[in-house]
Amino acid sequence: MALKKAKANLERIFDKNLHDLVRGIRNHKDNEAKYIAECIDEIKQELKQENISVKANAVNKLAYLQMLGYDISWAAFNVIEVMSSTKYTHKRLGYYTASQCFHDDTDVLMLTTNLIRKDLSAQNMYDAGVALSGLACFMNADLARDLANDIMTLMTSTKPYLRKKSVLIMYKVFLKFPDALRPAFSRLKEKLEDPDPGVQSAAVNVICELARKNPQNYLSLAPIFFKLMTSSSNNWVLIKIIKLFSALTPLEPRLGKKLIEPLTNLIHSTSAMSLLYECINTVIAVLVSISSGLPSHNASIQLCVQKLRILIEDSDQNLKYLGLLAMGRILKTHPKSVQTHKDLVLQCLDDKDESIRLRALDLLYGMVSKKNLMEIVKKLMIHMDKSEGSHYRDELLSKIIDICSQNNYQFVTNFEWYVTVLVELTRMEGTKHGRMIAAQMLDVAIRVPAIRPFSVTQMVLLLDNAHLLGSNPGRSGLGEVLYASAWICGEFAEHLEDPQAALDAMLRPKMGSLPGHIQSVFVQNIAKLFARLAAKLEEEENTDGIRELCGQLTEKLNTFMQSGDLEVQERASSVIQLLKYVLKLKEKGGSVGPELAVLFAGELNPVGLKAQKKVPLPEGLDLDAWINDAPSESSEEEEITDELFVNPEHRSLSNSNAPKREEPSEEELGKRRAQRKVETESNPFYIKGATKAASRDGTFVDDIPVAPIDLSVGLQITGFASSDKYLRESKIDEHNQKLRRKMKDKKSKKRGKKHAGQDEEEEEEVRPVHVVAIVNEEIPASRTQHQPGCAAAARRSAAGSDAPSGSPEGGQQRGGQGGQEEEEEQGEGQGEGQEGQKGQGGRQEGQEEEDEEEQEWSVAFEGVGRLLSTSEAARVAASSRGEEPDG
């Protein structure tokens, strides 16, 4: 026996261990596959030996090869043999290899049930521990069912090491065998109060993972978890418990009221950013669930926002992203608390990480109000000029449009400013959102009647400067802007100061390079402008002008007649026939103005998205039936050949009779080049190559270096409005409103009013300059009738336009607010009348207050007067006192 053991030890000396295998693979990089194949053959020989140490060494090398991607499933039985070893080092190697290569469908797993049960009941706790660790990796339904009772027995072990591991592996058992949850739940609940913190943490982890699937079943454990949250100092346990409470709070709102105080204390005291983030998330969830029950929770929200500001200002990109993410959740329920940190969010737009910049853009979408819209859009446009990369620039452009157009332009108070912004966005190079810009231009021009004169003026300038929309506006998305410009100029031609200039801009030759659908709109609106010009010339009795105009259009429209798009050809031919008809009528001495006016009479009203579905289908109309005869099946099966007009036999015959072409030799090519050179030199009309021209001082022109021109200020085009002007005016109006509110509060305090402090807290709404027409009905009246949609919008605007225009009850909300404001004004007027009856002393006091008011206004306008002219300052001062300005 001793001789046999000595022989086995001697053989082990010459066996390769794991270190030799790794060293050999590194030394055979050129033929690694061949070397590994040789090693696998050696391992197979080692697994056939009876010595368990040799087998354990072979299994150890197989585990390494499995990590390199080689299949070792053929050695599964040998792995089980090493798992059954009585030596702990061998057993650990076996379970480690099994955890790597075993899975649910491994055939030999059924042989491991008794082996694992034996190891679980071993007196050595490390044998049971390694069995639990390996079982967690290859657990299947059969093993979970057979070993559940043995694992539950270990949950009551006297050794915390085994209790912790058994509690953790019970989660795997519950996933594979859910019936074990009911008998094991009581023991799992006991482990929440285990004296060992490791066992307690394991139980919290298991229950929190189970509660993610069905929180309702674990609502009864809320008192125990609340006790743990207030007593535990383990941050990871606290994170798990707080996550669980965020899932339980929507199910039991009363729980949220008790959580506010301990969560607030944790936010104040903790320095761990991960715990702070989870506390803030849970506070947000709690406040959402108890928003109806708790009257005031602004202090908790302000605390969360201040802590999130710390996260956003941190240099760690992950913390900054999480801070912006949580700030977005608060923004949904408490937007005013987040709006005060607008500058911080704008700073995140300069971050190097694109994901942080996009998250900051999402936050800005909800932080917009009527007062700060112009300022935010201006900063976004400046940032877009500086940004690099077309993707992020396109994202910025789309976000600007989304911010301005949300809720039916709820926050846009001056649509002249918005049209100016859209025009400025068209100058952004490389953008792909031309269709979106064009849709906004059309929508604003249709739905805001008061903006049409200004919009038409800007569209004419766009048409006149179409070459500034990029190198090739037809291929880029900005060509769609010309679509909208031409349509607006044609549809609202009555607002054009010079229709002839707009017509000349549409008839430029470069417009023929635009896509077909844009050219077709150009042709249609050329006809509208012609109708307007013809009517004007007829009123002036200028018949020669009409003939000249018809001749000009006929000549220019021939370019569109040669277009490859059928729609453009058809519209151009129709307009040319119309011009011929007009000339024929003028020759007969007829009137063409009324005839042309009928073609384009009426205005477009806004139509609901579902209006077409409510149009009744006429009787006898089958939309699925063929208009013409249906194609026969035989015609679809006919083969289409390439030889349509030429017989292949004739082609082969002509090719055979063709003379063969001989290639010239090099000598002949040289003679031809010399002859061609002599002819070009003697030809006076041949343009010779450019030579270097010398200047007077002897230097050549080509040697002069090209100096770069620094254009720090962008090129400005005369006529285009600037959005900066409207931003300055809005700041002046805001400053004036603050002064009026300050003087009003001062005046009310002198009169002894009780509600003087309430006006400071209330945000004074910005009154819109223009009103959007909102569609309440799906199908408006006919085009030829009066605009009922616009009239309804005007009635709604008279009542007030502070309600979100996107809501169907927008008009009613505005009307209610307008009535409330009238009642307040009447109440104030009655109060002032009663006070005015107190005698001469009250009138003298009022006169003194007016004098003081005049002095304060004169001081205030000393700073504002730099931005306003004298007449404008007088107008603003008069309007603030409720008087009519002179002139």
Coordinates of N, CA and C in Angstrom, one line a residue, residues 262-370:
P262 N -38.7 60.2 9.5 CA -37.4 59.4 9.5 C -36.6 59.6 8.2
L263 N -37.4 59.7 7.1 CA -36.7 59.9 5.8 C -36.0 61.3 5.8
T264 N -36.7 62.3 6.3 CA -36.1 63.6 6.3 C -34.9 63.6 7.2
N265 N -34.9 62.9 8.4 CA -33.7 62.8 9.2 C -32.6 62.2 8.5
L266 N -32.9 61.1 7.8 CA -31.8 60.4 7.0 C -31.2 61.3 6.0
I267 N -32.0 62.1 5.3 CA -31.5 63.0 4.3 C -30.6 64.1 4.9
H268 N -31.0 64.5 6.1 CA -30.1 65.5 6.8 C -28.8 64.9 7.3
S269 N -28.8 63.7 7.8 CA -27.7 63.1 8.5 C -26.7 62.3 7.6
T270 N -27.2 61.7 6.6 CA -26.3 60.7 5.8 C -25.4 61.5 4.9
S271 N -24.2 60.9 4.8 CA -23.2 61.4 3.8 C -23.0 60.5 2.6
A272 N -23.7 59.3 2.7 CA -23.6 58.4 1.5 C -24.6 58.8 0.4
M273 N -24.0 59.1 -0.8 CA -24.8 59.6 -1.9 C -25.8 58.6 -2.3
S274 N -25.5 57.3 -2.3 CA -26.4 56.2 -2.7 C -27.7 56.2 -1.8
L275 N -27.4 56.3 -0.5 CA -28.6 56.3 0.4 C -29.4 57.6 0.3
L276 N -28.7 58.7 0.1 CA -29.4 60.0 -0.1 C -30.3 59.9 -1.3
Y277 N -29.8 59.4 -2.4 CA -30.6 59.3 -3.6 C -31.9 58.4 -3.4
E278 N -31.7 57.3 -2.7 CA -32.9 56.4 -2.5 C -33.9 57.1 -1.6
C279 N -33.4 57.8 -0.6 CA -34.3 58.6 0.3 C -35.1 59.6 -0.4
I280 N -34.4 60.3 -1.3 CA -35.1 61.4 -2.1 C -36.2 60.7 -3.0
N281 N -35.8 59.6 -3.6 CA -36.8 58.9 -4.5 C -38.0 58.5 -3.7
T282 N -37.8 57.9 -2.5 CA -38.9 57.5 -1.7 C -39.7 58.6 -1.2
V283 N -39.1 59.8 -0.8 CA -39.9 60.9 -0.4 C -40.8 61.4 -1.5
I284 N -40.3 61.4 -2.7 CA -41.1 61.8 -3.9 C -42.3 60.9 -4.0
A285 N -42.0 59.6 -3.9 CA -43.1 58.6 -4.0 C -44.1 58.8 -2.9
V286 N -43.6 59.1 -1.7 CA -44.5 59.2 -0.5 C -45.4 60.5 -0.7
L287 N -44.8 61.6 -1.1 CA -45.5 62.8 -1.3 C -46.6 62.7 -2.4
V288 N -46.3 62.0 -3.4 CA -47.3 61.8 -4.5 C -48.5 61.0 -3.9
S289 N -48.2 60.0 -3.1 CA -49.3 59.2 -2.6 C -50.1 59.9 -1.5
I290 N -49.5 60.8 -0.8 CA -50.3 61.5 0.3 C -50.5 62.9 0.0
S291 N -50.5 63.3 -1.3 CA -50.6 64.7 -1.6 C -52.0 65.2 -1.2
S292 N -53.0 64.4 -1.2 CA -54.3 64.8 -0.9 C -54.5 64.9 0.6
G293 N -53.7 64.1 1.4 CA -53.9 64.0 2.8 C -53.1 65.0 3.6
L294 N -51.9 65.4 3.1 CA -51.0 66.3 3.8 C -51.2 67.7 3.3
P295 N -51.5 68.6 4.1 CA -51.8 70.0 3.5 C -50.5 70.7 3.0
S296 N -49.4 70.6 3.7 CA -48.2 71.3 3.3 C -47.0 70.4 3.5
H297 N -46.3 70.2 2.4 CA -45.0 69.5 2.5 C -44.0 70.2 1.6
N298 N -44.1 71.5 1.6 CA -43.1 72.3 0.8 C -41.7 72.2 1.4
A299 N -41.6 72.1 2.7 CA -40.3 72.0 3.4 C -39.5 70.7 2.9
S300 N -40.3 69.6 2.9 CA -39.6 68.4 2.4 C -39.2 68.4 1.0
I301 N -40.0 69.0 0.1 CA -39.6 69.2 -1.3 C -38.4 70.1 -1.4
Q302 N -38.4 71.2 -0.7 CA -37.3 72.1 -0.8 C -36.0 71.4 -0.3
L303 N -36.1 70.6 0.7 CA -34.9 69.9 1.2 C -34.4 68.9 0.2
C304 N -35.3 68.2 -0.5 CA -34.9 67.2 -1.5 C -34.2 67.9 -2.7
V305 N -34.8 69.1 -3.1 CA -34.2 69.8 -4.2 C -32.9 70.4 -3.9
Q306 N -32.7 70.8 -2.6 CA -31.4 71.3 -2.2 C -30.3 70.2 -2.2
K307 N -30.7 69.0 -1.8 CA -29.8 67.9 -1.8 C -29.5 67.4 -3.2
L308 N -30.5 67.5 -4.0 CA -30.2 67.1 -5.4 C -29.3 68.1 -6.1
R309 N -29.4 69.3 -5.7 CA -28.5 70.3 -6.3 C -27.0 69.9 -6.0
I310 N -26.8 69.4 -4.8 CA -25.5 68.9 -4.4 C -25.0 67.8 -5.3
L311 N -25.9 66.9 -5.6 CA -25.6 65.8 -6.5 C -25.2 66.3 -7.9
I312 N -26.0 67.3 -8.4 CA -25.8 67.8 -9.8 C -24.5 68.6 -9.8
E313 N -24.1 69.3 -8.8 CA -22.9 70.0 -8.8 C -21.7 69.2 -8.5
D314 N -21.8 67.9 -8.2 CA -20.7 67.0 -8.0 C -20.0 66.7 -9.3
S315 N -18.7 66.5 -9.2 CA -17.8 66.2 -10.3 C -18.1 64.8 -10.9
D316 N -18.6 63.9 -10.1 CA -18.9 62.5 -10.6 C -20.1 62.6 -11.6
Q317 N -19.8 62.1 -12.8 CA -20.8 62.1 -13.9 C -22.1 61.3 -13.5
N318 N -21.9 60.1 -12.8 CA -23.0 59.3 -12.4 C -23.9 60.0 -11.4
L319 N -23.3 60.6 -10.4 CA -24.1 61.3 -9.5 C -24.9 62.5 -10.1
K320 N -24.2 63.2 -11.1 CA -24.9 64.3 -11.8 C -26.1 63.8 -12.6
Y321 N -25.9 62.6 -13.2 CA -27.0 62.1 -14.0 C -28.2 61.7 -13.1
L322 N -27.9 61.0 -12.0 CA -28.9 60.6 -11.0 C -29.6 61.8 -10.4
G323 N -28.9 62.9 -10.2 CA -29.5 64.1 -9.6 C -30.5 64.7 -10.6
L324 N -30.1 64.8 -11.9 CA -31.0 65.3 -12.9 C -32.2 64.4 -13.1
L325 N -32.0 63.1 -13.0 CA -33.1 62.1 -13.1 C -34.1 62.3 -12.0
A326 N -33.7 62.4 -10.7 CA -34.6 62.6 -9.6 C -35.2 64.0 -9.7
M327 N -34.5 65.0 -10.2 CA -35.1 66.3 -10.3 C -36.3 66.3 -11.3
G328 N -36.2 65.5 -12.3 CA -37.3 65.3 -13.3 C -38.5 64.7 -12.6
R329 N -38.3 63.9 -11.7 CA -39.5 63.3 -11.0 C -40.2 64.4 -10.1
I330 N -39.4 65.2 -9.5 CA -40.0 66.3 -8.7 C -40.7 67.3 -9.6
L331 N -40.2 67.5 -10.7 CA -40.7 68.5 -11.7 C -42.1 68.2 -12.1
K332 N -42.5 66.9 -12.1 CA -43.8 66.5 -12.5 C -44.9 66.9 -11.5
T333 N -44.6 66.9 -10.3 CA -45.6 67.3 -9.2 C -45.4 68.7 -8.6
H334 N -44.1 69.1 -8.6 CA -43.8 70.4 -7.9 C -42.9 71.3 -8.9
P335 N -43.4 71.7 -10.0 CA -42.6 72.4 -10.9 C -42.0 73.7 -10.4
K336 N -42.7 74.5 -9.5 CA -42.2 75.7 -9.1 C -40.9 75.6 -8.2
S337 N -40.8 74.4 -7.5 CA -39.7 74.2 -6.7 C -38.4 73.9 -7.5
V338 N -38.6 73.4 -8.7 CA -37.4 73.1 -9.5 C -37.1 74.3 -10.4
Q339 N -38.0 75.1 -10.7 CA -37.8 76.2 -11.7 C -36.8 77.2 -11.1
T340 N -36.6 77.3 -9.8 CA -35.7 78.2 -9.2 C -34.2 77.8 -9.5
H341 N -34.0 76.5 -9.9 CA -32.7 76.0 -10.2 C -32.5 75.9 -11.7
K342 N -33.1 76.9 -12.4 CA -33.0 76.9 -13.9 C -31.5 77.1 -14.3
D343 N -30.8 78.0 -13.6 CA -29.4 78.3 -14.1 C -28.5 77.0 -13.9
L344 N -28.7 76.3 -12.9 CA -27.9 75.0 -12.7 C -28.2 74.0 -13.8
V345 N -29.4 73.9 -14.2 CA -29.8 73.0 -15.3 C -29.2 73.5 -16.6
L346 N -29.2 74.8 -16.8 CA -28.6 75.3 -18.1 C -27.1 75.1 -18.1
Q347 N -26.4 75.1 -16.9 CA -25.0 74.8 -16.9 C -24.7 73.4 -17.3
C348 N -25.6 72.5 -17.1 CA -25.4 71.1 -17.5 C -25.4 70.9 -19.0
L349 N -25.9 71.9 -19.7 CA -25.9 71.8 -21.2 C -24.4 71.9 -21.7
D350 N -23.5 72.4 -20.9 CA -22.1 72.5 -21.3 C -21.3 71.3 -20.9
D351 N -21.9 70.3 -20.4 CA -21.2 69.1 -19.9 C -20.7 68.3 -21.1
K352 N -19.6 67.6 -20.9 CA -19.0 66.8 -22.0 C -19.9 65.6 -22.3
D353 N -20.5 65.0 -21.3 CA -21.3 63.8 -21.4 C -22.6 64.2 -22.1
E354 N -22.9 63.5 -23.3 CA -24.1 63.9 -24.0 C -25.4 63.4 -23.3
S355 N -25.3 62.3 -22.6 CA -26.5 61.8 -21.8 C -26.9 62.8 -20.8
I356 N -26.0 63.5 -20.1 CA -26.3 64.5 -19.2 C -26.9 65.7 -19.8
R357 N -26.4 66.1 -21.0 CA -27.0 67.2 -21.7 C -28.4 66.9 -22.2
L358 N -28.7 65.7 -22.6 CA -30.0 65.4 -23.0 C -31.0 65.3 -21.8
R359 N -30.5 64.9 -20.7 CA -31.4 64.8 -19.5 C -31.7 66.3 -19.0
A360 N -30.7 67.2 -19.2 CA -30.9 68.6 -18.8 C -32.0 69.2 -19.8
L361 N -31.9 68.8 -21.1 CA -32.9 69.3 -22.0 C -34.3 68.8 -21.6
D362 N -34.5 67.6 -21.2 CA -35.8 67.1 -20.7 C -36.3 67.9 -19.5
L363 N -35.4 68.3 -18.6 CA -35.8 69.1 -17.5 C -36.3 70.5 -17.9
L364 N -35.6 71.1 -18.9 CA -35.9 72.4 -19.3 C -37.3 72.4 -19.9
Y365 N -37.8 71.3 -20.5 CA -39.1 71.2 -21.1 C -40.2 71.5 -20.0
G366 N -40.0 71.0 -18.8 CA -41.0 71.2 -17.8 C -40.8 72.5 -16.9
M367 N -39.6 73.1 -17.1 CA -39.3 74.3 -16.3 C -39.8 75.6 -16.9
V368 N -40.4 75.5 -18.1 CA -40.7 76.7 -18.8 C -42.0 77.3 -18.3
S369 N -42.0 78.7 -18.2 CA -43.2 79.4 -17.9 C -43.3 80.6 -18.8
K370 N -44.4 81.4 -18.7 CA -44.5 82.5 -19.6 C -43.5 83.6 -19.4

